[in-house]
Amino acid sequence: MARLIDGKQNAQQVIDEVAVDVKKFIESYKVTPCLAVVLVGEDPASQVYVRNKIKRAGEVGIRSIEHKLSAHCSQQELNALIQTLNTDPEVHGILVQLPLPKGLNEEEIIAAIDPAKDVDGFHPMNVGALSSGQANLIPCTPLGCMLMLKQVMPDLSGKKAVVIGRSNIVGKPMAALLLQANCTVTVVHSRTQNIKQICSQADILIAAIGRPEMVDADWVKPGATIIDVGINAIERDGKRKLVGDVNFAEVEKIAQAITPVPGGVGPMTIACLMKNTLTAAIAIEQAKLPLAS
Ligand code: GUN
């Protein structure tokens, strides 16, 4: 049976470390790290994510400000809010919960965020910094995956890693991080041929497709490490249930280590958001200090 990679426990460790560092930050700079969370519309999943992010921020001593806009708000309104947050000296981090409602241009909004406050690491400048190995702000979900992966595989060098999914939020930044850790990286997606065969050669398999239990045991090399990014609500035996992109019950029989859903990647994503908010706050406050003569 596979070793379980406990996301809750890993996340708590990150949270505890961030809480200590937030205290030190407040003592040094005499300001509190502040995260602005923007929620547009009433998507129930987004509402839950935003609530959890705000709750966690409170627990580590980060101040959070929630901005709720109607699903019918205009691009200009949203842009104006971003500009206000960009220039607000008290705000260190800006998070716009995705996906945005139809009619709003997501790319344009992401590009409008000050890269120094982009705690999601989605701004083109931060994406570029990540791919050239100079990132300060790394997308939260892939960052969380890497921290969990390193727990069970301290040396990733030379390992074959396959990422299933090529989203800007997970797949692409995940591939960049694995490459930086000296893995041999393959990204597979909906147009890939022989996807199962490619996956079955992976030492490390990252599933980020958003399809319930798509990765079955015959996709997995015995002894592989599996990170399941999927969170899919399904109905089974008349009950609503959350499952990942991996058929956990079958795959845990042959994998070396595996993350569960729920309680795997999810809690780590939020913990990494707290870490990023503090990272952004440090860089911003440091830049305000007069240059030492
Ligand atoms: N929607 C799903 N994942 C994310 C994330 O990591 N950040 C934001 N802003 N929206 C998301």
Coordinates of C-alpha atoms and ligand atoms in Angstrom, one line a residue:
M1 CA 0.0 0.0 0.0
A2 CA 1.2 3.5 -0.9
R3 CA 2.4 5.9 1.7
L4 CA -0.2 8.7 2.2
I5 CA 1.0 12.2 1.7
D6 CA -1.0 14.1 4.3
G7 CA -1.8 17.6 2.8
K8 CA -3.5 18.8 6.0
Q9 CA -0.4 18.0 8.1
N10 CA 2.0 19.5 5.5
A11 CA -0.2 22.6 5.3
Q12 CA -0.3 23.0 9.1
Q13 CA 3.5 23.0 9.1
V14 CA 3.6 25.7 6.5
I15 CA 0.9 27.7 8.3
D16 CA 2.8 27.5 11.6
E17 CA 6.0 28.6 10.0
V18 CA 4.3 31.5 8.2
A19 CA 2.5 32.6 11.5
V20 CA 5.9 32.8 13.2
D21 CA 7.4 34.8 10.3
V22 CA 4.4 37.1 10.2
K23 CA 5.0 38.0 13.8
K24 CA 8.6 38.8 13.0
F25 CA 7.6 40.8 10.0
I26 CA 5.2 43.0 12.1
E27 CA 7.9 43.6 14.7
S28 CA 10.4 44.6 12.0
Y29 CA 8.2 46.8 9.7
K30 CA 5.5 47.9 12.1
V31 CA 2.8 47.0 9.5
T32 CA 0.6 44.0 9.1
P33 CA 0.7 42.0 5.9
C34 CA -2.5 42.6 4.0
L35 CA -4.2 40.4 1.3
A36 CA -7.0 41.8 -0.9
V37 CA -9.3 39.0 -2.2
V38 CA -11.6 39.9 -5.1
L39 CA -14.6 37.7 -5.7
V40 CA -16.8 38.5 -8.8
G41 CA -20.2 36.8 -9.0
E42 CA -21.7 34.0 -6.9
D43 CA -20.0 30.8 -8.1
P44 CA -20.5 28.5 -5.0
A45 CA -17.1 26.7 -5.3
S46 CA -15.3 30.1 -5.6
Q47 CA -17.3 31.4 -2.5
V48 CA -16.0 28.4 -0.5
Y49 CA -12.4 28.9 -1.7
V50 CA -12.5 32.6 -0.8
R51 CA -14.0 32.0 2.6
N52 CA -11.3 29.4 3.4
K53 CA -8.5 31.8 2.2
I54 CA -9.8 34.6 4.4
K55 CA -10.1 32.3 7.4
R56 CA -6.6 31.0 7.0
A57 CA -5.2 34.5 6.6
G58 CA -6.8 35.4 10.0
E59 CA -5.1 32.4 11.6
V60 CA -1.6 33.4 10.5
G61 CA -2.0 37.1 11.4
I62 CA -2.5 38.4 7.9
R63 CA -5.1 41.1 7.4
S64 CA -7.5 40.3 4.6
I65 CA -9.9 42.6 2.8
E66 CA -12.7 41.0 0.7
H67 CA -14.1 42.8 -2.3
K68 CA -17.3 41.4 -3.7
L69 CA -18.5 42.5 -7.1
S70 CA -21.6 41.5 -9.0
A71 CA -21.4 38.9 -11.8
H72 CA -22.6 41.7 -14.0
C73 CA -19.9 44.2 -13.2
S74 CA -18.0 45.7 -16.2
Q75 CA -14.4 45.2 -17.2
Q76 CA -13.8 48.9 -16.3
E77 CA -15.2 48.5 -12.8
L78 CA -13.0 45.5 -12.1
N79 CA -10.0 47.2 -13.6
A80 CA -10.6 50.3 -11.5
L81 CA -10.7 48.2 -8.4
I82 CA -7.4 46.6 -9.3
Q83 CA -5.8 50.0 -9.9
T84 CA -7.0 51.2 -6.5
L85 CA -5.5 48.0 -4.8
N86 CA -2.3 48.4 -6.8
T87 CA -1.7 51.9 -5.5
D88 CA -3.0 51.3 -1.9
P89 CA 0.3 51.2 0.2
E90 CA -1.4 49.0 2.8
V91 CA -2.2 46.2 0.4
H92 CA 0.6 43.7 -0.2
G93 CA -1.2 40.9 -2.1
I94 CA -4.0 40.9 -4.6
L95 CA -5.9 37.7 -5.5
V96 CA -8.7 37.7 -8.0
Q97 CA -10.6 34.4 -7.6
L98 CA -10.9 32.6 -10.9
P99 CA -12.7 31.7 -13.1
L100 CA -14.3 35.1 -13.7
P101 CA -17.9 35.2 -14.9
K102 CA -18.5 35.2 -18.7
G103 CA -18.0 38.5 -20.4
L104 CA -14.9 39.5 -18.4
N105 CA -11.5 39.2 -19.9
E106 CA -9.4 37.2 -17.4
E107 CA -6.1 37.7 -19.2
E108 CA -6.5 41.5 -19.1
I109 CA -7.4 41.5 -15.4
I110 CA -4.4 39.4 -14.5
A111 CA -2.1 41.6 -16.5
A112 CA -3.5 44.7 -14.7
I113 CA -2.4 43.4 -11.3
D114 CA 0.9 44.9 -10.0
P115 CA 3.4 42.0 -10.4
A116 CA 4.8 42.7 -7.0
K117 CA 1.4 42.1 -5.5
D118 CA 0.5 39.1 -7.7
V119 CA 0.3 36.5 -5.0
D120 CA -1.1 33.9 -7.4
G121 CA 2.0 34.3 -9.7
F122 CA -0.2 34.5 -12.8
H123 CA 1.0 37.9 -14.2
P124 CA 3.0 37.4 -17.4
M125 CA 6.1 38.9 -15.7
N126 CA 5.9 36.3 -12.9
V127 CA 5.3 33.5 -15.4
G128 CA 8.4 34.6 -17.3
A129 CA 10.4 34.8 -14.1
L130 CA 9.3 31.3 -13.2
S131 CA 10.3 29.8 -16.5
S132 CA 13.7 31.4 -16.3
G133 CA 14.2 30.3 -12.7
Q134 CA 14.0 33.7 -11.1
A135 CA 10.6 33.7 -9.6
N136 CA 9.7 35.3 -6.3
L137 CA 6.0 34.5 -6.5
I138 CA 5.2 31.0 -7.6
P139 CA 1.6 29.8 -8.3
C140 CA 0.2 28.4 -5.0
T141 CA -1.0 24.9 -6.2
P142 CA 2.2 23.9 -8.0
L143 CA 4.3 25.3 -5.1
G144 CA 2.2 23.2 -2.7
C145 CA 2.7 20.1 -4.9
M146 CA 6.5 20.6 -4.9
L147 CA 6.7 20.9 -1.2
M148 CA 4.7 17.7 -0.7
L149 CA 6.7 15.9 -3.4
K150 CA 10.0 16.9 -1.8
Q151 CA 8.8 15.4 1.5
V152 CA 8.6 11.9 0.0
M153 CA 11.3 12.3 -2.7
P154 CA 14.1 14.6 -1.4
D155 CA 16.1 14.2 -4.6
L156 CA 14.0 14.7 -7.8
S157 CA 17.0 14.9 -10.0
G158 CA 16.8 12.7 -13.2
K159 CA 13.3 11.4 -12.3
K160 CA 10.7 11.1 -15.1
A161 CA 7.8 13.4 -14.3
V162 CA 4.5 13.5 -16.3
V163 CA 2.1 16.3 -15.8
I164 CA -1.5 15.6 -17.0
G165 CA -3.1 19.0 -17.9
R166 CA -1.7 22.2 -19.4
S167 CA -3.6 24.9 -17.5
N168 CA -1.9 28.2 -16.7
I169 CA -2.9 27.7 -13.0
V170 CA -1.4 24.3 -12.5
G171 CA 0.0 22.3 -15.5
K172 CA 2.4 24.8 -17.0
P173 CA 3.9 26.2 -13.8
M174 CA 4.1 22.7 -12.4
A175 CA 6.2 21.6 -15.4
A176 CA 8.5 24.6 -15.0
L177 CA 9.1 23.7 -11.3
L178 CA 9.8 20.1 -12.0
L179 CA 12.2 21.0 -14.8
Q180 CA 14.0 23.4 -12.4
A181 CA 14.3 20.5 -10.0
N182 CA 16.1 18.5 -12.7
C183 CA 13.3 16.2 -13.6
T184 CA 12.7 15.0 -17.2
V185 CA 9.3 16.5 -17.8
T186 CA 6.5 15.5 -20.1
V187 CA 3.2 17.4 -20.3
V188 CA 0.2 15.4 -21.6
H189 CA -3.2 16.8 -22.4
S190 CA -6.5 16.2 -24.2
R191 CA -4.8 16.0 -27.6
T192 CA -2.0 13.7 -26.6
Q193 CA -1.8 10.3 -28.2
N194 CA -1.0 7.2 -26.1
I195 CA -1.6 9.2 -22.9
K196 CA -1.9 6.1 -20.7
Q197 CA 1.3 4.6 -22.1
I198 CA 3.2 7.8 -21.4
C199 CA 1.8 8.1 -17.9
S200 CA 2.7 4.5 -17.1
Q201 CA 6.4 5.4 -17.5
A202 CA 6.4 8.2 -14.9
D203 CA 8.3 8.1 -11.6
I204 CA 6.2 11.1 -10.6
L205 CA 2.6 11.6 -11.9
I206 CA 0.8 14.9 -11.4
A207 CA -2.9 14.7 -12.3
A208 CA -4.5 18.1 -13.0
I209 CA -7.2 17.5 -15.6
G210 CA -10.4 18.0 -13.7
R211 CA -11.9 14.6 -14.6
P212 CA -13.1 12.4 -11.8
E213 CA -10.9 9.3 -11.3
M214 CA -9.5 9.3 -14.8
V215 CA -6.1 8.0 -13.8
D216 CA -6.5 4.2 -13.2
A217 CA -4.1 1.7 -11.9
D218 CA -3.0 0.7 -15.5
W219 CA -1.8 4.3 -16.0
V220 CA 0.6 4.0 -13.1
K221 CA 4.1 2.5 -12.9
P222 CA 4.4 0.4 -9.7
G223 CA 6.3 2.4 -7.1
A224 CA 5.4 5.8 -8.6
T225 CA 4.6 8.9 -6.6
I226 CA 1.2 10.4 -7.4
I227 CA 0.0 14.0 -6.7
D228 CA -3.7 14.4 -7.4
V229 CA -4.7 18.0 -8.0
G230 CA -8.3 17.3 -9.0
I231 CA -11.3 18.2 -6.9
N232 CA -14.4 16.9 -8.5
A233 CA -17.9 16.7 -6.9
I234 CA -19.7 13.5 -8.0
E235 CA -22.7 11.6 -6.8
R236 CA -22.2 8.0 -5.7
D237 CA -24.7 5.7 -4.0
G238 CA -27.0 8.7 -3.8
K239 CA -24.5 10.8 -1.9
R240 CA -22.4 13.8 -3.0
K241 CA -18.7 13.1 -2.7
L242 CA -15.4 14.8 -3.6
V243 CA -13.0 12.7 -5.6
G244 CA -9.7 13.5 -7.4
D245 CA -8.5 12.9 -10.9
V246 CA -7.0 9.6 -9.7
N247 CA -8.9 6.4 -8.9
F248 CA -7.5 6.4 -5.4
A249 CA -8.7 3.0 -4.2
E250 CA -7.0 1.2 -7.1
V251 CA -3.9 3.4 -7.5
E252 CA -2.9 3.3 -3.8
K253 CA -2.4 -0.4 -4.1
I254 CA 0.6 0.0 -6.5
A255 CA 2.0 3.6 -5.9
Q256 CA 4.8 4.4 -3.6
A257 CA 3.1 7.5 -2.3
I258 CA -0.1 9.3 -3.1
T259 CA -2.0 12.4 -2.0
P260 CA -5.7 11.9 -1.0
V261 CA -8.7 14.0 -2.1
P262 CA -9.9 15.8 0.0
G263 CA -7.0 16.5 2.4
G264 CA -4.2 16.5 -0.1
V265 CA -3.3 19.4 -2.5
G266 CA -6.2 21.6 -1.4
P267 CA -5.0 22.6 2.0
M268 CA -1.5 23.1 0.7
T269 CA -2.7 25.6 -1.9
I270 CA -4.1 27.9 0.7
A271 CA -1.1 27.5 3.0
C272 CA 1.1 28.5 0.0
L273 CA -1.1 31.6 -0.6
M274 CA -0.2 32.7 2.9
K275 CA 3.5 32.1 2.3
N276 CA 3.3 34.1 -1.0
T277 CA 1.4 37.0 0.7
L278 CA 4.2 37.2 3.3
T279 CA 6.9 37.0 0.5
A280 CA 5.2 39.8 -1.4
A281 CA 4.9 41.9 1.8
I282 CA 8.6 41.5 2.6
A283 CA 9.7 42.6 -0.9
I284 CA 7.3 45.6 -0.9
E285 CA 8.2 46.8 2.6
Q286 CA 11.9 46.2 1.9
A287 CA 11.7 48.4 -1.2
K288 CA 10.2 51.2 0.8
L289 CA 13.2 51.4 3.2
P290 CA 15.8 54.1 2.5
L291 CA 18.9 52.8 0.9
A292 CA 21.7 52.2 3.4
S293 CA 24.5 54.7 2.9
Ligands
GUN1 N1 -9.2 29.2 -9.1 C1 -8.8 27.9 -9.0 N2 -7.5 27.9 -8.5 C2 -7.2 29.2 -8.3 C3 -6.0 29.8 -7.8 O1 -5.0 29.2 -7.4 N3 -6.0 31.2 -7.7 C4 -7.1 31.9 -8.1 N4 -7.0 33.2 -8.1 N5 -8.2 31.3 -8.6 C5 -8.2 30.0 -8.7

